[in-house]
Coordinates of C-alpha atoms and ligand atoms in Angstrom, one line a residue:
M1 CA -35.4 117.6 48.5
L2 CA -31.9 119.8 48.9
T3 CA -32.4 123.5 48.2
G4 CA -29.8 125.3 50.3
F5 CA -32.1 127.9 51.0
G6 CA -33.8 128.6 54.5
N7 CA -32.3 127.8 57.9
N8 CA -32.8 124.0 57.6
Y9 CA -29.7 123.8 55.4
L10 CA -28.1 121.5 57.9
Q11 CA -31.0 119.1 58.1
E12 CA -31.0 119.1 54.1
F13 CA -27.2 118.5 54.1
S14 CA -27.4 115.6 56.6
D15 CA -30.3 114.0 54.8
Y16 CA -28.3 114.1 51.5
I17 CA -25.1 112.7 52.9
A18 CA -27.1 110.1 54.6
L19 CA -28.5 109.1 51.4
E20 CA -25.4 109.2 49.4
T21 CA -22.7 107.9 51.8
G22 CA -24.6 106.3 54.7
L23 CA -23.0 108.7 57.2
F24 CA -25.4 109.7 59.9
F25 CA -25.5 112.9 61.4
P26 CA -28.2 113.5 64.1
E27 CA -28.9 116.8 65.2
E28 CA -26.7 116.7 68.3
R29 CA -23.8 116.3 65.9
W30 CA -24.7 119.3 63.7
N31 CA -22.0 121.6 65.4
D32 CA -19.5 119.0 64.2
M33 CA -21.0 118.7 60.7
E34 CA -21.5 122.6 60.2
R35 CA -17.5 122.9 61.2
N36 CA -16.7 120.4 58.7
L37 CA -19.0 121.6 56.0
R38 CA -17.2 125.1 56.2
S39 CA -13.8 123.6 55.3
I40 CA -15.7 121.3 52.6
S41 CA -17.0 124.5 51.2
K42 CA -13.6 126.0 51.1
D43 CA -11.8 122.9 49.7
F44 CA -14.7 123.2 46.8
G45 CA -14.1 126.9 46.4
Y46 CA -17.2 128.3 48.1
N47 CA -16.9 131.1 50.6
D48 CA -20.2 130.5 52.4
V49 CA -21.9 127.2 53.3
K50 CA -25.3 127.9 51.8
S51 CA -23.9 128.6 48.5
F52 CA -22.2 125.5 48.8
V53 CA -25.1 123.6 49.5
R54 CA -27.1 125.0 46.7
W55 CA -24.5 123.9 44.4
I56 CA -24.9 120.4 45.7
A57 CA -28.6 120.8 45.0
S58 CA -27.9 121.6 41.5
G59 CA -27.3 117.8 41.2
K60 CA -23.7 118.4 39.5
C61 CA -21.8 116.6 42.2
S62 CA -19.9 113.4 41.1
K63 CA -19.2 110.4 43.1
E64 CA -15.7 111.4 43.6
Q65 CA -16.7 114.7 45.1
I66 CA -19.4 113.2 47.4
E67 CA -16.5 110.9 48.7
I68 CA -14.3 113.7 49.2
M69 CA -17.0 115.4 51.6
A70 CA -17.1 111.8 53.4
H71 CA -13.3 112.3 53.9
H72 CA -14.1 115.4 55.7
L73 CA -16.8 114.3 57.7
T74 CA -15.2 111.5 59.1
V75 CA -12.3 111.5 61.5
G76 CA -9.1 110.2 60.9
E77 CA -8.1 109.3 64.4
T78 CA -6.3 106.2 65.3
Y79 CA -3.3 104.8 67.4
F80 CA -1.0 101.7 67.9
F81 CA -2.8 99.0 70.1
R82 CA -5.8 101.2 70.4
E83 CA -8.2 99.8 73.1
K84 CA -5.6 98.0 75.4
N85 CA -7.9 95.2 76.5
C86 CA -8.7 93.9 73.1
F87 CA -5.1 93.6 72.0
E88 CA -4.5 91.9 75.4
I89 CA -7.4 89.4 74.7
L90 CA -6.1 88.7 71.0
R91 CA -2.5 88.3 72.4
K92 CA -3.4 85.7 75.4
Q93 CA -6.3 84.1 73.8
L94 CA -7.7 84.3 70.7
I95 CA -4.7 84.5 68.4
P96 CA -2.9 81.5 70.4
E97 CA -6.1 79.6 69.9
L98 CA -6.2 80.1 66.2
I99 CA -2.5 79.4 66.1
K100 CA -3.1 76.0 67.7
L101 CA -6.1 75.1 65.2
R102 CA -3.8 75.8 62.1
E103 CA -0.4 75.2 63.2
N104 CA -0.6 71.5 62.0
N105 CA -2.4 72.1 58.8
I106 CA -3.1 75.1 56.7
R107 CA -0.9 77.7 58.7
T108 CA -2.6 80.5 57.3
I109 CA -4.1 83.6 59.2
R110 CA -6.2 86.3 57.6
I111 CA -6.8 89.7 58.8
W112 CA -8.8 92.8 57.5
S113 CA -8.6 96.2 59.2
A114 CA -11.7 97.6 57.6
G115 CA -11.6 101.4 57.8
C116 CA -8.1 101.2 58.5
C117 CA -7.3 104.9 58.5
T118 CA -3.4 105.5 58.6
G119 CA -2.5 101.8 59.1
E120 CA -1.7 101.7 63.0
E121 CA -4.6 99.3 63.5
A122 CA -3.2 97.0 60.9
Y123 CA 0.5 97.1 61.8
S124 CA -0.4 96.8 65.3
V125 CA -1.7 93.3 64.3
A126 CA 1.2 92.5 62.2
I127 CA 3.6 93.2 65.4
L128 CA 1.5 91.2 67.6
L129 CA 1.6 88.3 65.2
K130 CA 5.4 88.7 64.7
E131 CA 5.7 88.4 68.3
L132 CA 3.2 85.4 68.8
I133 CA 4.5 83.1 66.0
P134 CA 8.3 82.4 66.1
D135 CA 8.2 80.3 62.8
I136 CA 6.0 83.2 61.0
H137 CA 8.1 82.4 57.8
R138 CA 6.1 79.0 57.5
W139 CA 3.2 80.8 57.7
S140 CA 0.9 82.4 55.1
I141 CA -0.2 85.7 57.0
S142 CA -2.5 88.1 55.1
I143 CA -3.2 91.4 56.7
L144 CA -5.2 93.8 54.5
G145 CA -6.1 97.5 55.5
T146 CA -8.7 99.0 53.7
D147 CA -10.1 102.8 53.6
L148 CA -11.9 105.2 51.4
N149 CA -9.7 108.0 52.3
T150 CA -6.9 107.9 49.7
K151 CA -4.5 110.5 51.7
F152 CA -4.9 108.0 54.8
L153 CA -4.0 105.1 52.6
K154 CA -1.1 106.8 51.4
K155 CA 0.3 107.8 55.0
A156 CA -0.3 104.1 55.9
E157 CA 1.8 102.9 53.0
R158 CA 4.4 105.1 53.9
G159 CA 4.5 103.8 57.4
I160 CA 5.9 106.9 59.1
Y161 CA 4.4 108.2 62.3
S162 CA 4.7 110.9 64.9
V163 CA 5.1 110.1 68.6
W164 CA 1.4 110.8 69.1
S165 CA 0.7 107.4 67.3
F166 CA 2.5 105.7 70.1
R167 CA 0.4 107.5 72.8
E168 CA -0.2 104.4 74.7
N169 CA 2.8 102.1 74.0
S170 CA 5.8 101.3 75.7
D171 CA 9.2 102.5 74.2
W172 CA 10.4 99.0 73.2
I173 CA 7.8 98.9 70.2
Q174 CA 9.5 102.0 68.6
E175 CA 12.9 100.5 69.2
K176 CA 12.1 97.0 67.8
Y177 CA 9.9 97.7 65.0
F178 CA 10.4 101.2 64.0
K179 CA 13.5 103.3 63.1
K180 CA 13.9 106.8 63.4
H181 CA 12.9 109.3 60.8
G182 CA 14.3 112.8 61.1
H183 CA 13.7 114.3 64.6
N184 CA 10.5 113.4 65.7
E185 CA 9.0 110.6 63.6
F186 CA 9.5 106.7 63.2
E187 CA 9.3 104.7 60.3
I188 CA 7.9 101.0 60.4
I189 CA 10.6 98.4 59.7
P190 CA 10.1 96.7 56.2
A191 CA 9.5 93.4 58.0
I192 CA 6.3 94.7 59.3
R193 CA 5.7 96.7 56.5
N194 CA 5.5 93.9 53.9
M195 CA 3.3 92.0 56.1
V196 CA 0.3 94.5 55.3
K197 CA -1.4 95.5 52.3
F198 CA -3.4 98.9 51.9
S199 CA -6.2 99.1 49.5
Y200 CA -9.1 101.2 48.4
L201 CA -12.6 100.1 49.7
N202 CA -15.5 101.9 50.4
L203 CA -17.6 99.8 52.9
V204 CA -21.0 101.3 52.0
E205 CA -20.8 100.9 48.2
D206 CA -18.3 98.0 47.4
A207 CA -18.6 94.6 47.0
F208 CA -17.1 91.8 49.4
P209 CA -16.4 89.2 50.2
S210 CA -14.2 88.6 47.3
L211 CA -11.1 86.9 46.4
L212 CA -10.2 89.4 44.1
T213 CA -9.8 92.0 46.9
G214 CA -8.9 89.7 49.6
T215 CA -11.8 90.5 51.7
H216 CA -13.1 86.6 52.0
S217 CA -12.1 84.0 54.5
I218 CA -11.2 86.5 57.2
D219 CA -10.0 85.4 60.7
F220 CA -10.1 88.4 62.5
L221 CA -12.2 91.3 60.9
F222 CA -11.5 94.8 62.9
C223 CA -14.0 97.4 62.2
R224 CA -13.5 99.8 64.9
N225 CA -14.8 103.2 65.2
V226 CA -16.3 103.2 61.7
L227 CA -19.6 102.1 61.9
M228 CA -20.6 104.5 64.4
Y229 CA -20.5 107.2 61.6
F230 CA -23.2 105.7 59.9
S231 CA -27.1 105.2 60.2
N232 CA -28.2 102.1 62.0
E233 CA -29.6 100.7 58.6
T234 CA -26.2 101.2 57.1
A235 CA -24.2 99.7 59.6
R236 CA -26.4 96.5 59.9
K237 CA -26.4 96.1 56.2
I238 CA -22.3 96.3 56.4
I239 CA -22.3 93.9 59.3
N240 CA -24.3 91.4 57.3
R241 CA -21.8 91.5 54.5
F242 CA -19.0 90.9 57.1
Y243 CA -20.7 88.0 58.4
K244 CA -19.9 86.4 54.7
S245 CA -16.4 87.7 54.7
I246 CA -15.3 85.8 58.0
T247 CA -14.7 82.0 58.4
D248 CA -17.0 79.9 60.9
E249 CA -13.9 80.2 63.4
G250 CA -13.4 84.0 62.7
W251 CA -14.2 86.9 64.7
L252 CA -15.6 90.5 64.2
L253 CA -14.2 93.2 66.3
L254 CA -16.0 96.4 67.0
S255 CA -15.2 99.1 69.3
S256 CA -16.6 99.1 72.9
V257 CA -19.1 101.9 72.0
E258 CA -20.4 100.3 68.7
T259 CA -21.8 97.2 70.2
N260 CA -25.2 98.3 70.3
I261 CA -25.5 98.0 66.4
I262 CA -25.6 94.0 66.9
R263 CA -28.7 93.3 68.3
D264 CA -30.7 90.5 66.9
M265 CA -28.2 89.7 64.3
Q266 CA -26.9 86.7 62.9
L267 CA -23.6 87.2 64.4
N268 CA -23.5 85.8 68.1
A269 CA -21.7 88.0 71.0
V270 CA -19.0 86.2 72.9
M271 CA -18.0 88.2 76.1
I272 CA -14.5 87.9 76.9
S273 CA -12.8 89.7 79.7
G274 CA -15.4 92.5 79.6
Q275 CA -14.8 93.0 75.9
T276 CA -17.5 91.9 73.3
F277 CA -16.4 89.8 70.3
Y278 CA -18.7 88.5 67.3
R279 CA -18.5 85.3 65.6
K280 CA -20.8 82.9 63.7
N281 CA -21.4 80.0 65.6
L282 CA -21.4 79.8 69.4
E283 CA -21.0 75.9 69.7
K284 CA -17.7 76.0 67.8
Y285 CA -16.3 78.4 70.6
H286 CA -16.1 76.8 74.0
A287 CA -13.1 78.4 75.4
A288 CA -13.1 79.4 78.8
D289 CA -13.0 83.2 79.8
S290 CA -9.6 82.9 81.0
N291 CA -8.2 85.6 83.0
V292 CA -6.4 87.8 80.8
A293 CA -6.1 90.6 83.0
E294 CA -2.1 89.7 83.6
S295 CA 0.3 92.8 82.5
F296 CA 0.4 93.2 78.7
P297 CA 4.0 94.7 77.7
F298 CA 2.8 96.5 74.8
Y299 CA 1.8 99.3 77.0
T300 CA 3.9 101.8 78.7
D301 CA 3.4 101.3 82.4
E302 CA 4.5 97.6 81.9
A303 CA 7.6 95.8 80.8
K304 CA 10.3 97.0 78.7
V305 CA 11.9 95.2 75.8
D306 CA 14.8 93.4 77.7
E307 CA 12.0 91.6 80.0
L308 CA 10.4 90.1 77.1
P309 CA 10.8 86.7 75.7
V310 CA 13.5 86.5 73.0
F311 CA 11.9 85.4 69.5
H312 CA 14.0 84.4 66.4
F313 CA 12.4 85.7 63.4
I314 CA 13.7 84.7 60.0
E315 CA 12.8 87.3 57.5
E316 CA 10.6 86.0 54.9
A317 CA 11.8 85.3 51.5
K318 CA 9.1 85.7 49.2
D319 CA 10.0 82.6 47.2
N320 CA 10.3 80.5 50.1
V321 CA 6.8 81.1 51.5
E322 CA 5.3 77.2 51.9
T323 CA 1.9 77.3 50.0
I324 CA -0.9 74.8 50.1
I325 CA -1.6 73.7 47.0
P326 CA -0.9 69.7 46.4
E327 CA 0.6 68.0 43.4
G328 CA -2.5 65.8 43.1
I329 CA -6.0 66.8 42.9
V330 CA -9.3 65.2 43.0
H331 CA -10.3 63.1 39.9
A332 CA -13.8 62.6 38.5
K333 CA -15.0 59.5 37.9
K334 CA -15.5 58.8 33.9
E335 CA -19.0 57.3 34.3
A336 CA -21.2 60.5 34.5
V337 CA -24.5 60.5 35.0
P338 CA -27.0 63.4 33.8
V339 CA -26.9 66.4 35.9
D340 CA -30.7 67.2 36.0
G341 CA -32.8 66.9 39.0
D342 CA -31.2 68.2 42.4
K343 CA -32.4 71.7 41.6
E344 CA -33.7 72.1 44.8
L345 CA -30.8 71.2 46.9
Y346 CA -28.6 73.5 44.7
R347 CA -31.1 76.3 45.1
E348 CA -31.0 76.0 48.9
A349 CA -26.9 75.7 48.7
T350 CA -27.0 78.9 46.8
E351 CA -29.3 80.4 49.7
D352 CA -26.9 79.5 52.3
F353 CA -23.9 80.6 50.5
E354 CA -25.4 83.9 49.6
Q355 CA -26.3 84.3 53.4
G356 CA -22.7 83.6 54.4
N357 CA -23.6 80.1 55.9
Y358 CA -20.6 78.3 54.0
G359 CA -20.5 75.2 56.3
K360 CA -24.3 74.4 55.6
A361 CA -23.7 75.2 51.7
I362 CA -20.9 72.9 51.8
E363 CA -22.7 69.9 53.2
K364 CA -25.4 70.2 50.8
L365 CA -23.0 70.8 47.6
Q366 CA -20.8 68.0 48.5
T367 CA -24.0 65.5 48.3
L368 CA -24.4 67.0 44.8
V369 CA -21.0 66.5 43.5
S370 CA -20.4 63.2 44.7
K371 CA -24.0 62.2 43.6
N372 CA -23.0 63.6 40.0
H373 CA -19.9 61.9 40.0
G374 CA -18.0 65.3 40.1
R375 CA -19.7 66.0 36.7
N376 CA -22.1 68.9 38.0
A377 CA -19.8 71.7 37.4
A378 CA -21.9 74.5 38.6
A379 CA -22.1 72.8 42.0
A380 CA -18.6 72.2 41.9
M381 CA -17.8 75.8 41.4
L382 CA -20.0 77.2 44.2
L383 CA -18.5 74.5 46.4
A384 CA -15.1 75.8 45.5
K385 CA -16.4 79.3 46.2
S386 CA -17.9 78.1 49.8
Y387 CA -14.5 76.4 50.5
A388 CA -12.3 79.5 49.4
N389 CA -14.8 81.7 51.7
Q390 CA -14.1 79.4 54.6
G391 CA -10.5 79.6 54.0
N392 CA -9.7 76.2 52.9
L393 CA -8.1 77.1 49.4
L394 CA -6.9 73.4 49.0
E395 CA -10.5 71.9 48.8
A396 CA -11.3 75.1 46.7
Y397 CA -8.8 74.3 44.1
N398 CA -9.8 70.8 44.0
M399 CA -13.4 71.6 43.3
I400 CA -12.6 74.3 40.6
E401 CA -10.2 71.5 38.8
L402 CA -13.1 69.4 38.8
A403 CA -15.4 72.1 37.5
L404 CA -13.0 72.6 34.9
K405 CA -12.8 69.2 33.8
T406 CA -16.6 69.2 33.0
D407 CA -16.7 72.5 31.2
R408 CA -13.0 73.6 30.0
T409 CA -14.5 76.6 28.2
N410 CA -16.0 78.4 31.0
V411 CA -14.1 81.4 31.5
E412 CA -15.3 82.3 34.9
Y413 CA -14.3 78.9 36.2
H414 CA -10.7 79.7 34.7
F415 CA -10.7 82.9 36.3
Y416 CA -11.7 81.5 39.6
H417 CA -8.9 78.9 39.1
A418 CA -6.2 81.6 38.6
T419 CA -7.7 83.5 41.6
I420 CA -7.6 80.7 44.0
L421 CA -3.9 80.2 43.0
Q422 CA -3.1 83.9 43.3
A423 CA -5.1 83.7 47.1
A424 CA -2.7 80.7 47.9
G425 CA 0.3 82.7 47.0
K426 CA 1.1 80.8 43.7
M427 CA 2.2 83.8 41.8
T428 CA 3.8 82.2 39.0
E429 CA 1.1 79.7 38.4
A430 CA -1.5 82.3 39.0
L431 CA -0.1 84.6 36.3
E432 CA 0.1 81.5 33.9
S433 CA -3.5 80.8 34.6
F434 CA -4.8 84.5 34.3
R435 CA -3.0 84.6 30.9
K436 CA -4.9 81.4 29.8
V437 CA -8.2 83.4 30.9
L438 CA -7.1 86.3 28.6
F439 CA -6.7 83.9 25.9
L440 CA -10.1 83.0 26.0
D441 CA -11.6 86.4 26.5
H442 CA -9.5 89.1 26.0
D443 CA -11.5 91.9 27.3
L444 CA -12.2 90.3 30.4
V445 CA -11.4 93.8 32.8
V446 CA -10.9 91.7 36.2
A447 CA -8.1 89.4 34.6
H448 CA -6.2 92.6 33.5
F449 CA -6.7 94.0 36.9
A450 CA -5.5 90.7 38.8
I451 CA -2.5 90.2 36.6
A452 CA -1.5 93.8 37.3
S453 CA -1.8 93.3 41.1
I454 CA 0.3 90.3 40.9
L455 CA 2.9 92.0 38.9
Q456 CA 2.9 95.1 41.4
N457 CA 3.3 92.6 44.3
I458 CA 6.4 91.0 42.7
G459 CA 7.9 94.4 41.9
K460 CA 7.3 94.7 38.3
Q461 CA 6.0 98.2 38.2
K462 CA 6.3 98.9 34.8
E463 CA 4.6 95.8 33.6
A464 CA 2.0 96.2 36.0
Q465 CA 1.1 99.7 35.0
K466 CA 0.5 98.3 31.3
Y467 CA -2.2 96.1 32.7
Y468 CA -3.6 98.5 34.9
N469 CA -3.8 100.8 32.0
N470 CA -5.3 98.0 29.9
S471 CA -8.0 97.8 32.7
L472 CA -8.7 101.1 32.6
S473 CA -9.3 101.6 28.9
L474 CA -11.5 98.4 29.2
L475 CA -13.6 100.1 32.0
E476 CA -14.5 103.0 29.6
K477 CA -16.8 100.7 27.8
Y478 CA -19.0 100.3 30.9
D479 CA -21.2 102.5 32.8
D480 CA -20.1 103.0 36.4
D481 CA -22.8 100.9 37.9
D482 CA -22.3 98.0 35.5
V483 CA -21.3 94.9 37.4
L484 CA -18.2 93.3 36.0
T485 CA -18.1 89.6 34.9
A486 CA -16.6 87.5 37.3
S487 CA -16.0 89.9 39.8
E488 CA -18.2 88.7 42.7
G489 CA -20.3 92.1 42.6
I490 CA -17.7 94.7 41.6
T491 CA -18.8 97.4 39.7
A492 CA -17.0 99.4 36.6
G493 CA -16.9 102.5 38.7
R494 CA -15.6 100.8 41.9
L495 CA -12.7 99.0 40.1
K496 CA -11.6 102.6 38.3
K497 CA -11.6 104.0 41.7
I498 CA -9.6 101.0 43.2
I499 CA -7.0 101.4 40.4
L500 CA -6.6 105.1 40.3
A501 CA -6.2 104.8 44.3
V502 CA -3.3 102.1 44.0
N503 CA -1.5 104.1 41.4
H504 CA -2.3 107.7 43.0
H505 CA -0.8 106.6 46.2
K506 CA 2.4 105.1 45.0
Ligands
SAM601 C1 -11.8 106.6 63.4 S1 -11.0 105.8 62.3 C2 -10.9 104.5 62.7 C3 -9.5 103.9 62.5 C4 -9.2 102.5 63.4 N1 -10.4 101.6 63.0 C5 -9.4 102.6 64.8 O1 -10.3 101.9 65.4 O2 -8.6 103.2 65.5 C6 -12.5 105.9 60.9 C7 -12.3 105.5 59.6 O3 -13.0 104.9 59.0 C8 -13.0 105.5 57.5 N2 -14.3 105.2 56.8 C9 -15.4 106.3 56.9 N3 -16.4 105.9 56.2 C10 -16.0 104.7 55.2 C11 -16.5 103.8 54.2 N4 -17.5 104.3 53.8 N5 -15.6 103.1 53.8 C12 -14.5 102.6 54.2 N6 -14.1 103.6 55.2 C13 -14.7 104.5 55.8 C14 -12.6 106.9 57.7 O4 -11.8 107.2 56.3 C15 -11.3 106.7 58.8 O5 -10.1 106.3 58.4

């Protein structure tokens, strides 16, 4: 019990913070913690740390205030192309492999920088992809940066950096991808800026994967220098959810000091040129450990811009981005059979899905769906979700259409239908579909939120605001801990926070 009295207030505070935020301060880090505690106390208007801790003990601290404490206790330290070796391997091996796998079919790549801080990591990947994919305008690239610190997110969105953020990079990066801002700062060019979306997300509290927040079917999930602040137990819980967010071919990237967290977990370690990466299935990854020691031109001591191969990039025109939704869809046979039975198989598939084993879930659900001639709507819906979480939006779309054929009145199916269209970049169709959802259930908060996000993305700020306001007023009816319908686990409190963060840092 936190009292703030006596000399063990540091122990009390570290226990409290671990409980509320998952952040972990063992005794050897108490000096750091005490220094931070002093600045937190000042921020909250207290002259001494002990009175502040006593105030916390009174239980009056809101979730928002706890997050402000978390801001102080975590380090906002990052820079472009941090951990050179990791980016070398991505550039020379892992990204080219993925490009090869996708270039003749879906042409999508999805990246998530979780704990993105001020955005350098996310922008580094954007630059790397620009360099590696000459016809990038033909691809659908999604790069998401999330953090719980809204000040960092605001800086990430502005995209203006001091030379310190380029401490290990060669000059050509600044020359090619930044323009000078004032005397000593550099602003990222719009072509890279527009490839990245930043959003609020607390890794300890928020639900993922979710189509709504874009945290699904991730090919490269960066969570570097973040998990080390958490207790082992919290870090492992987060990793278990990351497992569900990545595709079967996807990778989880931690920093080299964090690899000890993943012991005896579902993810498999793959060692490439001295760097450990993680993925779900080892059997799907047979690439030889190629020698990537060759010089990497992103770094100061390496090649300059005129030595680099020339790429011709056509700037993406939003309307021109190709998407993957087909004209035709799967048609259910008319002679339907009853849906009874098969419960065990459905239960097993649900279990696979919940554990993030989407490939296994898909096999079982395909059996169920075809056995029932497409009339098992629940199985088709779960199959749609499994495909979407694997990054196969085409099949996901087919399956949700199938579910809707059997059950036209199901609001969740309609909502998922719209969300898939949104994820596939079909914004006009998605808007229409979300409006249909509101026609069926005008109070569905997540639909208002989704419409607001689309409108904001296509530059209709004023209209977006209207839908954000609708969402906020509907959220008033909920307790913060209520899980919202059709949200894949997002609570009312968190959605409020996401909306306020978006509006706050514009
Ligand atoms: C040291 S930075 C890492 C930045 C970048 N990933 C890198 O490796 O350079 C740690 C970031 O984790 C964020 N963070 C800490 N706890 C978090 C949480 N619970 N949810 C989301 N982000 C969190 C911090 O706000 C901070 O921006």
